[in-house]
Amino acid sequence: MVITRFAPSPTGRFHVGVARTALFSYLWAKKNNGKFILRIDDTDKERSKIEYEEEIKAGLNFLGIKYDEIFRQSDRIARYKEVTDWLIENGFAYRCYCSPEELERYRQEALRKKMNPRYPGTCRSRKDFPKDKPFAVRFKVPDDIFTVEFEDLVMKKISVNSEEIEDFTLLRSNGLPTYNLASVVDDVDFKITHVIRGADHISNTPKQILLFRILGHIPQFAHLPLILPDEGEGKLSKRVESINSIYILDLKKDGFLTEAVTNHLARLGWAYKDKEIFSMDELIQLFDISEVNRTPARYNFKKLYWLNSEWIKILPDDILIQRLSEFLDFSDTTAEKIKQILPAVKVRVNSLLEMANMIKPLLSVETYDEEGVKEFFNETGKYILEELKEKLATLSDGENSRLEFDKILSELSQKYNVKKVFVAQVLRLALYGKLVSPPLYEVIRVLGIDETVKRIEKVIQRI
RNA sequence: GCCCCCAUCGUCUAGCCUGGUCUAGGACAUCGGUCUUUCAAGCCGGUAACGCGGGUUCAAAUCCCGCUGGGGGCGCCA
């Protein structure tokens, strides 16, 4: 059985790069009817924060990524210690008494001399074990020169000379394991078949393979090219009402649909022919880890934005309204009204937030656009509204009413010698409070004749 | 400094493995046009790429080498 895991460290916010790794890992497991495990890599107790862990879980939940199992590395400290002891006993690891300060000095020195800043192996063959001195435990890389080679599912063949691998730390002097140890032990214990992670881990892999070999289980590796940031542009922030767009929970807040986000994430470094729109089910069906690109991809916010508008058009009205309730308060009866105008709204918005903002004036008009008031709420506007009030009151319900409505606008336009657009805008502003709205006819239908007349009257009063 | 990886329109990519069908396809963005009571959406059309240099071959985006460029790593961080 395929078992994958997503192993974030709760040391920062949950962003699109990390989320993409989670997605691919999830997709690969589900595609193979396997298991997907969430592992919280919280062995760095200084930097790990519970709120980040919560954000990861909330983010995964939003993305529709469900894990079959979850655990924290901080709950398995004893196990890592046990493995470390065993490694020392069997000569695969040794105690290192070098102080962090000493090592840091050595590192700086080496860097200054433009030499390799690698551990010099000071304690490698040390025979004394001072009882009072703290020690870390290091892996003992075999002396003979050999090549560590592995077939990466994404990067293909990668090979590293053993001379390039230093005696890396397994256990810190505070008794906590390092990433390399904990990760390998867990991958072995949980029988992980595919380690899918960011390309920033490529250089850790040869080290880990050495450990895997000793522990007797070597998973397959798939290193995903990193996602580069989108060079943001000012224009967008105006429309989307948020610039901070790389964090999953912010996207949620800004009204992005999970379908759109997973869709875009999946297309970063992966493609299936010319297909652009993928549902989660399609992704599970079509995704192939070995077809992932090896080139870093740039996060494309505008494309995500477009995808969001596409998904708004695809999703059934009922689901949309349900999601909309996170952004707008409305009753069940109002929901029916919203449903009525949804087709007209859908094609005009790119996010749930925009959708909520477009529907709000339909529920009640609080203010009128200032520019519009100056331009349309004048003498002529008043006469037109008064006529409109009478004529719209008689608007029928039949199939022809749309034409009737259009005729009313045309006639008024002629009578008052103004452009038809003037008549329309006067009415729009009166009914909706803004100069941009869904089509007027739809607005009137949703408001109902009574409310339409009431809103017109209210405006006539104020002119 | 050393190590690893990568290289097609501005961006995401198809094609590359199994050379010819590629005068390089799609999508986002962008620019025109069309429709129109606003704003959108839709429809039609345009601009735009195989990083450079050597090979191999009848033939290279596709195979090989070098250069350049980009990314990642070199912690008692993950």
GROMACS .gro file of N, CA and C in nm, chain A residues 111-236:
model
  378
  111LEU      N    1   3.453   2.946   0.618
  111LEU     CA    2   3.386   3.028   0.519
  111LEU      C    3   3.473   3.145   0.475
  112ARG      N    4   3.544   3.200   0.574
  112ARG     CA    5   3.631   3.314   0.544
  112ARG      C    6   3.743   3.271   0.449
  113LYS      N    7   3.793   3.152   0.475
  113LYS     CA    8   3.900   3.100   0.390
  113LYS      C    9   3.845   3.039   0.262
  114LYS      N   10   3.716   3.055   0.241
  114LYS     CA   11   3.648   2.999   0.124
  114LYS      C   12   3.670   2.848   0.114
  115MET      N   13   3.668   2.786   0.231
  115MET     CA   14   3.681   2.640   0.235
  115MET      C   15   3.544   2.582   0.266
  116ASN      N   16   3.535   2.451   0.258
  116ASN     CA   17   3.408   2.387   0.290
  116ASN      C   18   3.381   2.395   0.439
  117PRO      N   19   3.271   2.453   0.478
  117PRO     CA   20   3.243   2.470   0.621
  117PRO      C   21   3.185   2.343   0.682
  118ARG      N   22   3.255   2.235   0.666
  118ARG     CA   23   3.200   2.109   0.719
  118ARG      C   24   3.264   2.066   0.850
  119TYR      N   25   3.191   1.986   0.924
  119TYR     CA   26   3.240   1.937   1.053
  119TYR      C   27   3.372   1.863   1.034
  120PRO      N   28   3.474   1.901   1.109
  120PRO     CA   29   3.608   1.846   1.088
  120PRO      C   30   3.627   1.706   1.143
  121GLY      N   31   3.530   1.652   1.214
  121GLY     CA   32   3.542   1.516   1.266
  121GLY      C   33   3.625   1.506   1.393
  122THR      N   34   3.625   1.612   1.468
  122THR     CA   35   3.703   1.620   1.591
  122THR      C   36   3.679   1.501   1.686
  123CYS      N   37   3.552   1.467   1.705
  123CYS     CA   38   3.520   1.365   1.805
  123CYS      C   39   3.498   1.226   1.746
  124ARG      N   40   3.528   1.212   1.621
  124ARG     CA   41   3.499   1.089   1.549
  124ARG      C   42   3.556   0.964   1.615
  125SER      N   43   3.682   0.975   1.654
  125SER     CA   44   3.743   0.854   1.712
  125SER      C   45   3.779   0.875   1.858
  126ARG      N   46   3.706   0.959   1.920
  126ARG     CA   47   3.728   0.990   2.060
  126ARG      C   48   3.696   0.868   2.147
  127LYS      N   49   3.783   0.843   2.244
  127LYS     CA   50   3.761   0.724   2.325
  127LYS      C   51   3.714   0.758   2.467
  128ASP      N   52   3.739   0.884   2.510
  128ASP     CA   53   3.697   0.921   2.645
  128ASP      C   54   3.557   0.979   2.641
  129PHE      N   55   3.479   0.952   2.742
  129PHE     CA   56   3.344   1.004   2.746
  129PHE      C   57   3.321   1.080   2.875
  130PRO      N   58   3.368   1.205   2.878
  130PRO     CA   59   3.354   1.284   3.002
  130PRO      C   60   3.211   1.287   3.051
  131LYS      N   61   3.193   1.247   3.174
  131LYS     CA   62   3.059   1.234   3.230
  131LYS      C   63   2.986   1.368   3.245
  132ASP      N   64   3.062   1.473   3.274
  132ASP     CA   65   2.998   1.599   3.307
  132ASP      C   66   2.975   1.689   3.186
  133LYS      N   67   3.034   1.654   3.073
  133LYS     CA   68   3.020   1.741   2.957
  133LYS      C   69   2.899   1.703   2.872
  134PRO      N   70   2.822   1.803   2.824
  134PRO     CA   71   2.709   1.772   2.735
  134PRO      C   72   2.760   1.728   2.599
  135PHE      N   73   2.685   1.643   2.536
  135PHE     CA   74   2.728   1.598   2.403
  135PHE      C   75   2.610   1.586   2.307
  136ALA      N   76   2.643   1.597   2.181
  136ALA     CA   77   2.545   1.571   2.077
  136ALA      C   78   2.584   1.436   2.017
  137VAL      N   79   2.498   1.379   1.935
  137VAL     CA   80   2.533   1.253   1.871
  137VAL      C   81   2.538   1.274   1.720
  138ARG      N   82   2.646   1.229   1.662
  138ARG     CA   83   2.662   1.244   1.517
  138ARG      C   84   2.663   1.110   1.446
  139PHE      N   85   2.618   1.113   1.325
  139PHE     CA   86   2.622   0.995   1.240
  139PHE      C   87   2.764   0.979   1.189
  140LYS      N   88   2.811   0.854   1.185
  140LYS     CA   89   2.946   0.829   1.139
  140LYS      C   90   2.943   0.785   0.992
  141VAL      N   91   2.976   0.878   0.905
  141VAL     CA   92   2.977   0.844   0.763
  141VAL      C   93   3.097   0.753   0.737
  142PRO      N   94   3.075   0.637   0.674
  142PRO     CA   95   3.184   0.543   0.648
  142PRO      C   96   3.304   0.609   0.581
  143ASP      N   97   3.423   0.561   0.616
  143ASP     CA   98   3.546   0.623   0.566
  143ASP      C   99   3.568   0.605   0.417
  144ASP      N  100   3.532   0.488   0.368
  144ASP     CA  101   3.561   0.460   0.228
  144ASP      C  102   3.478   0.550   0.136
  145ILE      N  103   3.537   0.578   0.024
  145ILE     CA  104   3.469   0.667  -0.070
  145ILE      C  105   3.373   0.589  -0.159
  146PHE      N  106   3.251   0.634  -0.162
  146PHE     CA  107   3.149   0.567  -0.243
  146PHE      C  108   3.048   0.671  -0.291
  147THR      N  109   2.957   0.626  -0.371
  147THR     CA  110   2.857   0.718  -0.425
  147THR      C  111   2.719   0.680  -0.374
  148VAL      N  112   2.648   0.780  -0.326
  148VAL     CA  113   2.509   0.756  -0.288
  148VAL      C  114   2.423   0.802  -0.405
  149GLU      N  115   2.346   0.708  -0.456
  149GLU     CA  116   2.269   0.738  -0.574
  149GLU      C  117   2.123   0.703  -0.549
  150PHE      N  118   2.034   0.787  -0.598
  150PHE     CA  119   1.893   0.749  -0.587
  150PHE      C  120   1.815   0.802  -0.705
  151GLU      N  121   1.708   0.729  -0.733
  151GLU     CA  122   1.622   0.763  -0.846
  151GLU      C  123   1.505   0.845  -0.792
  152ASP      N  124   1.514   0.973  -0.809
  152ASP     CA  125   1.407   1.060  -0.760
  152ASP      C  126   1.292   1.057  -0.861
  153LEU      N  127   1.170   1.044  -0.809
  153LEU     CA  128   1.054   1.034  -0.897
  153LEU      C  129   1.034   1.160  -0.982
  154VAL      N  130   1.082   1.271  -0.930
  154VAL     CA  131   1.068   1.396  -1.004
  154VAL      C  132   1.200   1.437  -1.067
  155MET      N  133   1.304   1.441  -0.988
  155MET     CA  134   1.433   1.490  -1.034
  155MET      C  135   1.515   1.387  -1.111
  156LYS      N  136   1.464   1.267  -1.117
  156LYS     CA  137   1.536   1.156  -1.183
  156LYS      C  138   1.664   1.124  -1.105
  157LYS      N  139   1.766   1.080  -1.174
  157LYS     CA  140   1.883   1.029  -1.102
  157LYS      C  141   1.964   1.140  -1.034
  158ILE      N  142   1.988   1.120  -0.906
  158ILE     CA  143   2.072   1.215  -0.833
  158ILE      C  144   2.181   1.135  -0.763
  159SER      N  145   2.304   1.181  -0.779
  159SER     CA  146   2.410   1.108  -0.710
  159SER      C  147   2.506   1.205  -0.643
  160VAL      N  148   2.552   1.162  -0.527
  160VAL     CA  149   2.642   1.245  -0.448
  160VAL      C  150   2.757   1.159  -0.398
  161ASN      N  151   2.874   1.216  -0.401
  161ASN     CA  152   2.991   1.145  -0.352
  161ASN      C  153   2.992   1.146  -0.199
  162SER      N  154   3.030   1.037  -0.140
  162SER     CA  155   3.026   1.027   0.006
  162SER      C  156   3.115   1.130   0.074
  163GLU      N  157   3.214   1.178   0.003
  163GLU     CA  158   3.301   1.281   0.061
  163GLU      C  159   3.225   1.411   0.086
  164GLU      N  160   3.113   1.425   0.015
  164GLU     CA  161   3.035   1.546   0.031
  164GLU      C  162   2.943   1.539   0.153
  165ILE      N  163   2.935   1.423   0.212
  165ILE     CA  164   2.845   1.407   0.325
  165ILE      C  165   2.922   1.416   0.456
  166GLU      N  166   2.883   1.507   0.538
  166GLU     CA  167   2.955   1.523   0.664
  166GLU      C  168   2.889   1.440   0.774
  167ASP      N  169   2.955   1.431   0.886
  167ASP     CA  170   2.898   1.360   1.001
  167ASP      C  171   2.788   1.447   1.062
  168PHE      N  172   2.669   1.432   1.010
  168PHE     CA  173   2.559   1.519   1.056
  168PHE      C  174   2.507   1.480   1.193
  169THR      N  175   2.448   1.575   1.257
  169THR     CA  176   2.398   1.555   1.393
  169THR      C  177   2.266   1.480   1.394
  170LEU      N  178   2.255   1.385   1.486
  170LEU     CA  179   2.132   1.308   1.500
  170LEU      C  180   2.053   1.356   1.622
  171LEU      N  181   2.129   1.375   1.728
  171LEU     CA  182   2.065   1.414   1.854
  171LEU      C  183   2.137   1.537   1.910
  172ARG      N  184   2.061   1.635   1.948
  172ARG     CA  185   2.120   1.756   2.005
  172ARG      C  186   2.159   1.730   2.150
  173SER      N  187   2.238   1.820   2.203
  173SER     CA  188   2.282   1.801   2.341
  173SER      C  189   2.166   1.815   2.439
  174ASN      N  190   2.056   1.871   2.395
  174ASN     CA  191   1.939   1.880   2.484
  174ASN      C  192   1.851   1.755   2.476
  175GLY      N  193   1.899   1.655   2.404
  175GLY     CA  194   1.827   1.529   2.399
  175GLY      C  195   1.722   1.520   2.291
  176LEU      N  196   1.700   1.631   2.220
  176LEU     CA  197   1.600   1.630   2.114
  176LEU      C  198   1.665   1.592   1.980
  177PRO      N  199   1.592   1.521   1.899
  177PRO     CA  200   1.647   1.476   1.771
  177PRO      C  201   1.652   1.591   1.671
  178THR      N  202   1.735   1.576   1.571
  178THR     CA  203   1.733   1.672   1.462
  178THR      C  204   1.636   1.620   1.357
  179TYR      N  205   1.611   1.705   1.261
  179TYR     CA  206   1.521   1.669   1.152
  179TYR      C  207   1.561   1.539   1.084
  180ASN      N  208   1.691   1.529   1.050
  180ASN     CA  209   1.736   1.412   0.973
  180ASN      C  210   1.709   1.280   1.045
  181LEU      N  211   1.729   1.279   1.175
  181LEU     CA  212   1.704   1.157   1.250
  181LEU      C  213   1.555   1.129   1.265
  182ALA      N  214   1.484   1.227   1.317
  182ALA     CA  215   1.342   1.208   1.346
  182ALA      C  216   1.264   1.171   1.221
  183SER      N  217   1.295   1.240   1.114
  183SER     CA  218   1.224   1.216   0.990
  183SER      C  219   1.243   1.072   0.941
  184VAL      N  220   1.368   1.029   0.944
  184VAL     CA  221   1.396   0.893   0.897
  184VAL      C  222   1.332   0.787   0.986
  185VAL      N  223   1.345   0.806   1.115
  185VAL     CA  224   1.288   0.708   1.208
  185VAL      C  225   1.137   0.697   1.186
  186ASP      N  226   1.073   0.812   1.170
  186ASP     CA  227   0.928   0.810   1.149
  186ASP      C  228   0.892   0.746   1.014
  187ASP      N  229   0.966   0.781   0.912
  187ASP     CA  230   0.936   0.724   0.781
  187ASP      C  231   0.951   0.572   0.783
  188VAL      N  232   1.045   0.525   0.864
  188VAL     CA  233   1.064   0.380   0.877
  188VAL      C  234   0.950   0.320   0.959
  189ASP      N  235   0.926   0.378   1.075
  189ASP     CA  236   0.824   0.324   1.166
  189ASP      C  237   0.684   0.325   1.105
  190PHE      N  238   0.657   0.426   1.025
  190PHE     CA  239   0.523   0.437   0.967
  190PHE      C  240   0.516   0.381   0.824
  191LYS      N  241   0.626   0.314   0.788
  191LYS     CA  242   0.632   0.246   0.658
  191LYS      C  243   0.593   0.336   0.541
  192ILE      N  244   0.647   0.458   0.545
  192ILE     CA  245   0.620   0.552   0.437
  192ILE      C  246   0.680   0.498   0.307
  193THR      N  247   0.599   0.493   0.203
  193THR     CA  248   0.649   0.441   0.075
  193THR      C  249   0.703   0.552  -0.014
  194HIS      N  250   0.644   0.671  -0.002
  194HIS     CA  251   0.686   0.782  -0.087
  194HIS      C  252   0.707   0.908  -0.005
  195VAL      N  253   0.829   0.955  -0.005
  195VAL     CA  254   0.859   1.080   0.063
  195VAL      C  255   0.849   1.193  -0.040
  196ILE      N  256   0.742   1.271  -0.028
  196ILE     CA  257   0.720   1.380  -0.122
  196ILE      C  258   0.739   1.511  -0.048
  197ARG      N  259   0.837   1.588  -0.091
  197ARG     CA  260   0.870   1.711  -0.018
  197ARG      C  261   0.936   1.810  -0.110
  198GLY      N  262   0.969   1.928  -0.057
  198GLY     CA  263   1.028   2.032  -0.138
  198GLY      C  264   1.171   2.001  -0.179
  199ALA      N  265   1.212   2.061  -0.288
  199ALA     CA  266   1.346   2.037  -0.342
  199ALA      C  267   1.456   2.086  -0.247
  200ASP      N  268   1.419   2.166  -0.150
  200ASP     CA  269   1.520   2.213  -0.054
  200ASP      C  270   1.572   2.099   0.032
  201HIS      N  271   1.509   1.984   0.020
  201HIS     CA  272   1.555   1.869   0.099
  201HIS      C  273   1.645   1.774   0.021
  202ILE      N  274   1.672   1.807  -0.103
  202ILE     CA  275   1.752   1.717  -0.185
  202ILE      C  276   1.886   1.686  -0.119
  203SER      N  277   1.949   1.788  -0.066
  203SER     CA  278   2.083   1.764  -0.011
  203SER      C  279   2.079   1.688   0.121
  204ASN      N  280   1.961   1.678   0.182
  204ASN     CA  281   1.949   1.597   0.303
  204ASN      C  282   1.933   1.449   0.269
  205THR      N  283   1.886   1.426   0.149
  205THR     CA  284   1.848   1.291   0.113
  205THR      C  285   1.961   1.188   0.118
  206PRO      N  286   2.078   1.219   0.065
  206PRO     CA  287   2.187   1.120   0.076
  206PRO      C  288   2.218   1.085   0.222
  207LYS      N  289   2.216   1.184   0.308
  207LYS     CA  290   2.239   1.157   0.451
  207LYS      C  291   2.134   1.060   0.503
  208GLN      N  292   2.011   1.093   0.470
  208GLN     CA  293   1.901   1.011   0.520
  208GLN      C  294   1.904   0.870   0.462
  209ILE      N  295   1.948   0.860   0.338
  209ILE     CA  296   1.954   0.728   0.277
  209ILE      C  297   2.052   0.639   0.353
  210LEU      N  298   2.161   0.699   0.398
  210LEU     CA  299   2.258   0.623   0.478
  210LEU      C  300   2.191   0.567   0.603
  211LEU      N  301   2.108   0.648   0.664
  211LEU     CA  302   2.034   0.604   0.783
  211LEU      C  303   1.929   0.499   0.747
  212PHE      N  304   1.857   0.527   0.641
  212PHE     CA  305   1.753   0.433   0.596
  212PHE      C  306   1.812   0.295   0.575
  213ARG      N  307   1.927   0.292   0.513
  213ARG     CA  308   1.989   0.163   0.483
  213ARG      C  309   2.013   0.083   0.611
  214ILE      N  310   2.061   0.152   0.712
  214ILE     CA  311   2.089   0.084   0.839
  214ILE      C  312   1.959   0.036   0.903
  215LEU      N  313   1.856   0.118   0.892
  215LEU     CA  314   1.730   0.083   0.957
  215LEU      C  315   1.643  -0.010   0.872
  216GLY      N  316   1.689  -0.035   0.752
  216GLY     CA  317   1.625  -0.139   0.673
  216GLY      C  318   1.499  -0.106   0.597
  217HIS      N  319   1.475   0.021   0.568
  217HIS     CA  320   1.356   0.055   0.487
  217HIS      C  321   1.387   0.182   0.410
  218ILE      N  322   1.386   0.172   0.278
  218ILE     CA  323   1.414   0.292   0.199
  218ILE      C  324   1.292   0.328   0.115
  219PRO      N  325   1.231   0.443   0.144
  219PRO     CA  326   1.116   0.485   0.065
  219PRO      C  327   1.161   0.542  -0.069
  220GLN      N  328   1.065   0.569  -0.153
  220GLN     CA  329   1.097   0.637  -0.278
  220GLN      C  330   1.090   0.787  -0.250
  221PHE      N  331   1.166   0.863  -0.326
  221PHE     CA  332   1.168   1.007  -0.303
  221PHE      C  333   1.113   1.083  -0.422
  222ALA      N  334   1.047   1.192  -0.391
  222ALA     CA  335   0.999   1.283  -0.495
  222ALA      C  336   1.018   1.425  -0.444
  223HIS      N  337   1.115   1.493  -0.503
  223HIS     CA  338   1.141   1.631  -0.460
  223HIS      C  339   1.079   1.730  -0.556
  224LEU      N  340   0.990   1.809  -0.503
  224LEU     CA  341   0.917   1.904  -0.586
  224LEU      C  342   0.992   2.036  -0.599
  225PRO      N  343   1.002   2.086  -0.721
  225PRO     CA  344   1.068   2.216  -0.739
  225PRO      C  345   0.996   2.321  -0.658
  226LEU      N  346   1.072   2.412  -0.604
  226LEU     CA  347   1.014   2.515  -0.519
  226LEU      C  348   0.924   2.610  -0.598
  227ILE      N  349   0.832   2.670  -0.529
  227ILE     CA  350   0.747   2.770  -0.592
  227ILE      C  351   0.805   2.907  -0.564
  228LEU      N  352   0.824   2.983  -0.671
  228LEU     CA  353   0.879   3.117  -0.657
  228LEU      C  354   0.766   3.217  -0.637
  229PRO      N  355   0.796   3.325  -0.567
  229PRO     CA  356   0.690   3.423  -0.542
  229PRO      C  357   0.647   3.495  -0.669
  230ASP      N  358   0.524   3.531  -0.673
  230ASP     CA  359   0.466   3.609  -0.781
  230ASP      C  360   0.509   3.754  -0.758
  231GLU      N  361   0.569   3.815  -0.859
  231GLU     CA  362   0.606   3.957  -0.843
  231GLU      C  363   0.478   4.038  -0.845
  232GLY      N  364   0.428   4.071  -0.730
  232GLY     CA  365   0.297   4.135  -0.718
  232GLY      C  366   0.283   4.265  -0.795
  233GLU      N  367   0.163   4.291  -0.838
  233GLU     CA  368   0.135   4.416  -0.908
  233GLU      C  369   0.023   4.492  -0.838
  234GLY      N  370   0.036   4.622  -0.839
  234GLY     CA  371  -0.056   4.707  -0.765
  234GLY      C  372  -0.202   4.696  -0.804
  235LYS      N  373  -0.223   4.681  -0.931
  235LYS     CA  374  -0.359   4.678  -0.984
  235LYS      C  375  -0.452   4.584  -0.909
  236LEU      N  376  -0.401   4.467  -0.883
  236LEU     CA  377  -0.482   4.362  -0.825
  236LEU      C  378  -0.538   4.397  -0.688
   0.00000   0.00000   0.00000
